[in-house]
């Protein structure tokens, strides 16, 4: 038999758990919402990019995820691919991806390897769009100037390319 104090504690735990669980209850929603990440194969990602007029290049002329001179999209998050498509549509710029999910990039939760980042070749069109449309938020520890899009994705100027961290699809 459950006594009243234990019942009250159990009910309190259930209510607080529902209120504060990510993506659930009255406090959930927005950027804190928990959701599954959909991963793409290299072929699925390149099909999306081709259909949107986005090109890609590889210094090694390959797509092997385990080779740092290749440009691979294997295990790219769907939201990252959609974010690139949104960027292409919004800017009207020619976009060329120079880095994907291949090994050789910095690690971390929101990394290239984990499907959250893509590198884009710089162009006057893209540079002007990012710096003129997004909010400058300061420099990273490595000195890269960073800009935040309205949807919260981060664009870092890494000198010869833009590294974009896609937390979402950018309003797709």
PDB file of C-alpha atoms in Angstrom:
ATOM      1  CA  UNK A   1       0.000   0.000   0.000  1.00  0.00           C
ATOM      2  CA  UNK A   2       1.357   3.461  -0.950  1.00  0.00           C
ATOM      3  CA  UNK A   3       1.197   6.024   1.821  1.00  0.00           C
ATOM      4  CA  UNK A   4       0.068   9.570   1.102  1.00  0.00           C
ATOM      5  CA  UNK A   5       3.542  11.196   1.391  1.00  0.00           C
ATOM      6  CA  UNK A   6       4.966   8.742  -1.175  1.00  0.00           C
ATOM      7  CA  UNK A   7       2.004   9.246  -3.486  1.00  0.00           C
ATOM      8  CA  UNK A   8       2.422  13.023  -3.276  1.00  0.00           C
ATOM      9  CA  UNK A   9       6.159  12.715  -4.019  1.00  0.00           C
ATOM     10  CA  UNK A  10       5.487  10.431  -6.972  1.00  0.00           C
ATOM     11  CA  UNK A  11       2.843  12.769  -8.405  1.00  0.00           C
ATOM     12  CA  UNK A  12       5.100  15.801  -7.900  1.00  0.00           C
ATOM     13  CA  UNK A  13       7.931  14.042  -9.741  1.00  0.00           C
ATOM     14  CA  UNK A  14       5.630  13.149 -12.643  1.00  0.00           C
ATOM     15  CA  UNK A  15       4.274  16.689 -12.967  1.00  0.00           C
ATOM     16  CA  UNK A  16       7.709  18.347 -12.725  1.00  0.00           C
ATOM     17  CA  UNK A  17       9.155  15.810 -15.131  1.00  0.00           C
ATOM     18  CA  UNK A  18       6.437  16.608 -17.671  1.00  0.00           C
ATOM     19  CA  UNK A  19       6.896  20.352 -17.238  1.00  0.00           C
ATOM     20  CA  UNK A  20      10.647  20.366 -17.623  1.00  0.00           C
ATOM     21  CA  UNK A  21      11.295  17.525 -20.063  1.00  0.00           C
ATOM     22  CA  UNK A  22      12.662  18.825 -23.377  1.00  0.00           C
ATOM     23  CA  UNK A  23       9.939  19.124 -25.995  1.00  0.00           C
ATOM     24  CA  UNK A  24       7.149  18.196 -23.563  1.00  0.00           C
ATOM     25  CA  UNK A  25       4.820  20.191 -21.338  1.00  0.00           C
ATOM     26  CA  UNK A  26       4.234  23.900 -21.101  1.00  0.00           C
ATOM     27  CA  UNK A  27       7.926  24.737 -20.838  1.00  0.00           C
ATOM     28  CA  UNK A  28       8.996  22.712 -23.880  1.00  0.00           C
ATOM     29  CA  UNK A  29       9.208  23.956 -27.447  1.00  0.00           C
ATOM     30  CA  UNK A  30      11.439  26.071 -29.658  1.00  0.00           C
ATOM     31  CA  UNK A  31      15.156  25.318 -29.811  1.00  0.00           C
ATOM     32  CA  UNK A  32      15.001  23.075 -26.720  1.00  0.00           C
ATOM     33  CA  UNK A  33      12.660  20.584 -28.343  1.00  0.00           C
ATOM     34  CA  UNK A  34      14.071  17.083 -28.446  1.00  0.00           C
ATOM     35  CA  UNK A  35      13.771  15.313 -31.778  1.00  0.00           C
ATOM     36  CA  UNK A  36      15.452  12.532 -33.716  1.00  0.00           C
ATOM     37  CA  UNK A  37      18.069  13.476 -36.278  1.00  0.00           C
ATOM     38  CA  UNK A  38      17.598  11.993 -39.758  1.00  0.00           C
ATOM     39  CA  UNK A  39      20.870  10.969 -41.426  1.00  0.00           C
ATOM     40  CA  UNK A  40      21.456  10.920 -45.189  1.00  0.00           C
ATOM     41  CA  UNK A  41      23.670   8.795 -47.372  1.00  0.00           C
ATOM     42  CA  UNK A  42      26.159  10.507 -49.662  1.00  0.00           C
ATOM     43  CA  UNK A  43      23.916   9.720 -52.645  1.00  0.00           C
ATOM     44  CA  UNK A  44      20.809  11.169 -50.963  1.00  0.00           C
ATOM     45  CA  UNK A  45      22.646  14.385 -50.082  1.00  0.00           C
ATOM     46  CA  UNK A  46      24.203  14.850 -53.527  1.00  0.00           C
ATOM     47  CA  UNK A  47      20.801  14.302 -55.123  1.00  0.00           C
ATOM     48  CA  UNK A  48      19.349  17.102 -52.964  1.00  0.00           C
ATOM     49  CA  UNK A  49      22.267  19.411 -53.744  1.00  0.00           C
ATOM     50  CA  UNK A  50      22.142  18.730 -57.489  1.00  0.00           C
ATOM     51  CA  UNK A  51      18.412  19.413 -57.609  1.00  0.00           C
ATOM     52  CA  UNK A  52      19.006  22.803 -55.967  1.00  0.00           C
ATOM     53  CA  UNK A  53      21.958  23.802 -58.134  1.00  0.00           C
ATOM     54  CA  UNK A  54      24.525  23.395 -55.345  1.00  0.00           C
ATOM     55  CA  UNK A  55      27.885  22.030 -56.411  1.00  0.00           C
ATOM     56  CA  UNK A  56      30.656  20.430 -54.373  1.00  0.00           C
ATOM     57  CA  UNK A  57      34.351  19.762 -54.787  1.00  0.00           C
ATOM     58  CA  UNK A  58      36.996  17.632 -53.132  1.00  0.00           C
ATOM     59  CA  UNK A  59      40.720  18.304 -53.048  1.00  0.00           C
ATOM     60  CA  UNK A  60      41.210  14.523 -53.331  1.00  0.00           C
ATOM     61  CA  UNK A  61      38.530  14.046 -55.984  1.00  0.00           C
ATOM     62  CA  UNK A  62      36.745  11.510 -53.779  1.00  0.00           C
ATOM     63  CA  UNK A  63      33.865  11.006 -51.337  1.00  0.00           C
ATOM     64  CA  UNK A  64      35.341   8.536 -48.808  1.00  0.00           C
ATOM     65  CA  UNK A  65      34.246   9.638 -45.315  1.00  0.00           C
ATOM     66  CA  UNK A  66      37.413   8.217 -43.734  1.00  0.00           C
ATOM     67  CA  UNK A  67      39.761  10.193 -46.029  1.00  0.00           C
ATOM     68  CA  UNK A  68      40.362  13.825 -44.988  1.00  0.00           C
ATOM     69  CA  UNK A  69      41.122  14.926 -48.576  1.00  0.00           C
ATOM     70  CA  UNK A  70      37.664  13.789 -49.729  1.00  0.00           C
ATOM     71  CA  UNK A  71      34.352  15.610 -49.419  1.00  0.00           C
ATOM     72  CA  UNK A  72      31.754  13.224 -48.069  1.00  0.00           C
ATOM     73  CA  UNK A  73      28.110  13.719 -47.153  1.00  0.00           C
ATOM     74  CA  UNK A  74      27.627  10.255 -45.656  1.00  0.00           C
ATOM     75  CA  UNK A  75      25.771  10.651 -42.319  1.00  0.00           C
ATOM     76  CA  UNK A  76      24.941  14.322 -43.019  1.00  0.00           C
ATOM     77  CA  UNK A  77      21.910  15.495 -41.057  1.00  0.00           C
ATOM     78  CA  UNK A  78      18.847  16.071 -43.214  1.00  0.00           C
ATOM     79  CA  UNK A  79      18.451  19.515 -41.596  1.00  0.00           C
ATOM     80  CA  UNK A  80      21.999  20.438 -42.720  1.00  0.00           C
ATOM     81  CA  UNK A  81      21.257  19.475 -46.325  1.00  0.00           C
ATOM     82  CA  UNK A  82      17.966  21.380 -46.172  1.00  0.00           C
ATOM     83  CA  UNK A  83      19.804  24.330 -44.629  1.00  0.00           C
ATOM     84  CA  UNK A  84      22.175  24.428 -47.606  1.00  0.00           C
ATOM     85  CA  UNK A  85      19.174  24.299 -49.952  1.00  0.00           C
ATOM     86  CA  UNK A  86      17.522  27.143 -48.007  1.00  0.00           C
ATOM     87  CA  UNK A  87      20.737  29.187 -48.237  1.00  0.00           C
ATOM     88  CA  UNK A  88      20.894  28.633 -52.002  1.00  0.00           C
ATOM     89  CA  UNK A  89      17.268  29.671 -52.428  1.00  0.00           C
ATOM     90  CA  UNK A  90      17.572  32.734 -50.170  1.00  0.00           C
ATOM     91  CA  UNK A  91      20.816  34.066 -51.633  1.00  0.00           C
ATOM     92  CA  UNK A  92      20.544  33.185 -55.302  1.00  0.00           C
ATOM     93  CA  UNK A  93      24.329  32.773 -55.111  1.00  0.00           C
ATOM     94  CA  UNK A  94      26.322  29.999 -56.698  1.00  0.00           C
ATOM     95  CA  UNK A  95      27.159  27.676 -53.799  1.00  0.00           C
ATOM     96  CA  UNK A  96      30.017  25.180 -53.763  1.00  0.00           C
ATOM     97  CA  UNK A  97      30.489  22.875 -50.789  1.00  0.00           C
ATOM     98  CA  UNK A  98      34.129  22.122 -49.986  1.00  0.00           C
ATOM     99  CA  UNK A  99      33.732  20.169 -46.740  1.00  0.00           C
ATOM    100  CA  UNK A 100      31.198  17.752 -45.360  1.00  0.00           C
ATOM    101  CA  UNK A 101      31.232  14.837 -42.932  1.00  0.00           C
ATOM    102  CA  UNK A 102      34.693  13.501 -43.744  1.00  0.00           C
ATOM    103  CA  UNK A 103      37.297  12.991 -41.039  1.00  0.00           C
ATOM    104  CA  UNK A 104      39.898  15.674 -40.399  1.00  0.00           C
ATOM    105  CA  UNK A 105      37.707  18.461 -39.000  1.00  0.00           C
ATOM    106  CA  UNK A 106      37.479  19.525 -35.355  1.00  0.00           C
ATOM    107  CA  UNK A 107      35.394  17.248 -33.141  1.00  0.00           C
ATOM    108  CA  UNK A 108      32.509  17.970 -30.813  1.00  0.00           C
ATOM    109  CA  UNK A 109      28.780  17.425 -30.661  1.00  0.00           C
ATOM    110  CA  UNK A 110      27.941  19.915 -33.438  1.00  0.00           C
ATOM    111  CA  UNK A 111      30.770  18.816 -35.722  1.00  0.00           C
ATOM    112  CA  UNK A 112      31.304  17.972 -39.364  1.00  0.00           C
ATOM    113  CA  UNK A 113      31.626  14.272 -38.441  1.00  0.00           C
ATOM    114  CA  UNK A 114      28.268  14.329 -36.633  1.00  0.00           C
ATOM    115  CA  UNK A 115      26.543  15.896 -39.654  1.00  0.00           C
ATOM    116  CA  UNK A 116      25.968  19.442 -38.372  1.00  0.00           C
ATOM    117  CA  UNK A 117      28.540  21.386 -40.416  1.00  0.00           C
ATOM    118  CA  UNK A 118      29.238  22.138 -44.046  1.00  0.00           C
ATOM    119  CA  UNK A 119      32.003  24.280 -45.563  1.00  0.00           C
ATOM    120  CA  UNK A 120      31.187  26.606 -48.467  1.00  0.00           C
ATOM    121  CA  UNK A 121      33.670  28.243 -50.825  1.00  0.00           C
ATOM    122  CA  UNK A 122      33.719  32.000 -50.442  1.00  0.00           C
ATOM    123  CA  UNK A 123      32.322  34.238 -53.147  1.00  0.00           C
ATOM    124  CA  UNK A 124      31.476  37.935 -53.255  1.00  0.00           C
ATOM    125  CA  UNK A 125      27.780  37.058 -53.459  1.00  0.00           C
ATOM    126  CA  UNK A 126      27.843  34.739 -50.436  1.00  0.00           C
ATOM    127  CA  UNK A 127      30.143  37.002 -48.398  1.00  0.00           C
ATOM    128  CA  UNK A 128      27.866  40.006 -48.950  1.00  0.00           C
ATOM    129  CA  UNK A 129      24.754  38.026 -48.094  1.00  0.00           C
ATOM    130  CA  UNK A 130      26.115  36.594 -44.836  1.00  0.00           C
ATOM    131  CA  UNK A 131      27.694  39.812 -43.579  1.00  0.00           C
ATOM    132  CA  UNK A 132      24.804  42.001 -44.728  1.00  0.00           C
ATOM    133  CA  UNK A 133      21.890  39.810 -43.610  1.00  0.00           C
ATOM    134  CA  UNK A 134      22.998  37.932 -40.506  1.00  0.00           C
ATOM    135  CA  UNK A 135      23.945  39.259 -37.067  1.00  0.00           C
ATOM    136  CA  UNK A 136      27.618  39.547 -36.192  1.00  0.00           C
ATOM    137  CA  UNK A 137      28.141  37.765 -32.855  1.00  0.00           C
ATOM    138  CA  UNK A 138      31.910  38.089 -32.332  1.00  0.00           C
ATOM    139  CA  UNK A 139      34.916  35.909 -32.929  1.00  0.00           C
ATOM    140  CA  UNK A 140      35.526  32.309 -31.973  1.00  0.00           C
ATOM    141  CA  UNK A 141      38.588  31.256 -30.010  1.00  0.00           C
ATOM    142  CA  UNK A 142      40.429  30.677 -33.290  1.00  0.00           C
ATOM    143  CA  UNK A 143      39.676  34.228 -34.472  1.00  0.00           C
ATOM    144  CA  UNK A 144      36.961  33.306 -37.003  1.00  0.00           C
ATOM    145  CA  UNK A 145      34.309  36.019 -37.275  1.00  0.00           C
ATOM    146  CA  UNK A 146      30.842  34.560 -36.617  1.00  0.00           C
ATOM    147  CA  UNK A 147      27.379  35.513 -37.829  1.00  0.00           C
ATOM    148  CA  UNK A 148      24.038  34.114 -36.642  1.00  0.00           C
ATOM    149  CA  UNK A 149      21.159  33.685 -39.079  1.00  0.00           C
ATOM    150  CA  UNK A 150      17.597  34.496 -38.056  1.00  0.00           C
ATOM    151  CA  UNK A 151      16.972  30.774 -37.532  1.00  0.00           C
ATOM    152  CA  UNK A 152      20.009  30.411 -35.263  1.00  0.00           C
ATOM    153  CA  UNK A 153      22.507  28.723 -37.570  1.00  0.00           C
ATOM    154  CA  UNK A 154      26.098  29.967 -37.211  1.00  0.00           C
ATOM    155  CA  UNK A 155      28.313  31.077 -40.104  1.00  0.00           C
ATOM    156  CA  UNK A 156      32.045  31.284 -39.310  1.00  0.00           C
ATOM    157  CA  UNK A 157      34.500  33.009 -41.656  1.00  0.00           C
ATOM    158  CA  UNK A 158      37.455  30.622 -41.678  1.00  0.00           C
ATOM    159  CA  UNK A 159      39.492  32.649 -44.165  1.00  0.00           C
ATOM    160  CA  UNK A 160      39.089  30.805 -47.464  1.00  0.00           C
ATOM    161  CA  UNK A 161      35.633  29.366 -46.736  1.00  0.00           C
ATOM    162  CA  UNK A 162      32.490  29.692 -44.618  1.00  0.00           C
ATOM    163  CA  UNK A 163      31.931  26.967 -42.045  1.00  0.00           C
ATOM    164  CA  UNK A 164      28.206  26.712 -41.289  1.00  0.00           C
ATOM    165  CA  UNK A 165      26.778  24.960 -38.238  1.00  0.00           C
ATOM    166  CA  UNK A 166      23.225  23.880 -38.944  1.00  0.00           C
ATOM    167  CA  UNK A 167      21.100  23.484 -35.844  1.00  0.00           C
ATOM    168  CA  UNK A 168      17.997  23.460 -38.085  1.00  0.00           C
ATOM    169  CA  UNK A 169      17.021  23.702 -41.752  1.00  0.00           C
ATOM    170  CA  UNK A 170      17.049  27.491 -41.798  1.00  0.00           C
ATOM    171  CA  UNK A 171      13.336  27.944 -42.321  1.00  0.00           C
ATOM    172  CA  UNK A 172      12.781  25.303 -45.004  1.00  0.00           C
TER     173      UNK A 172
END
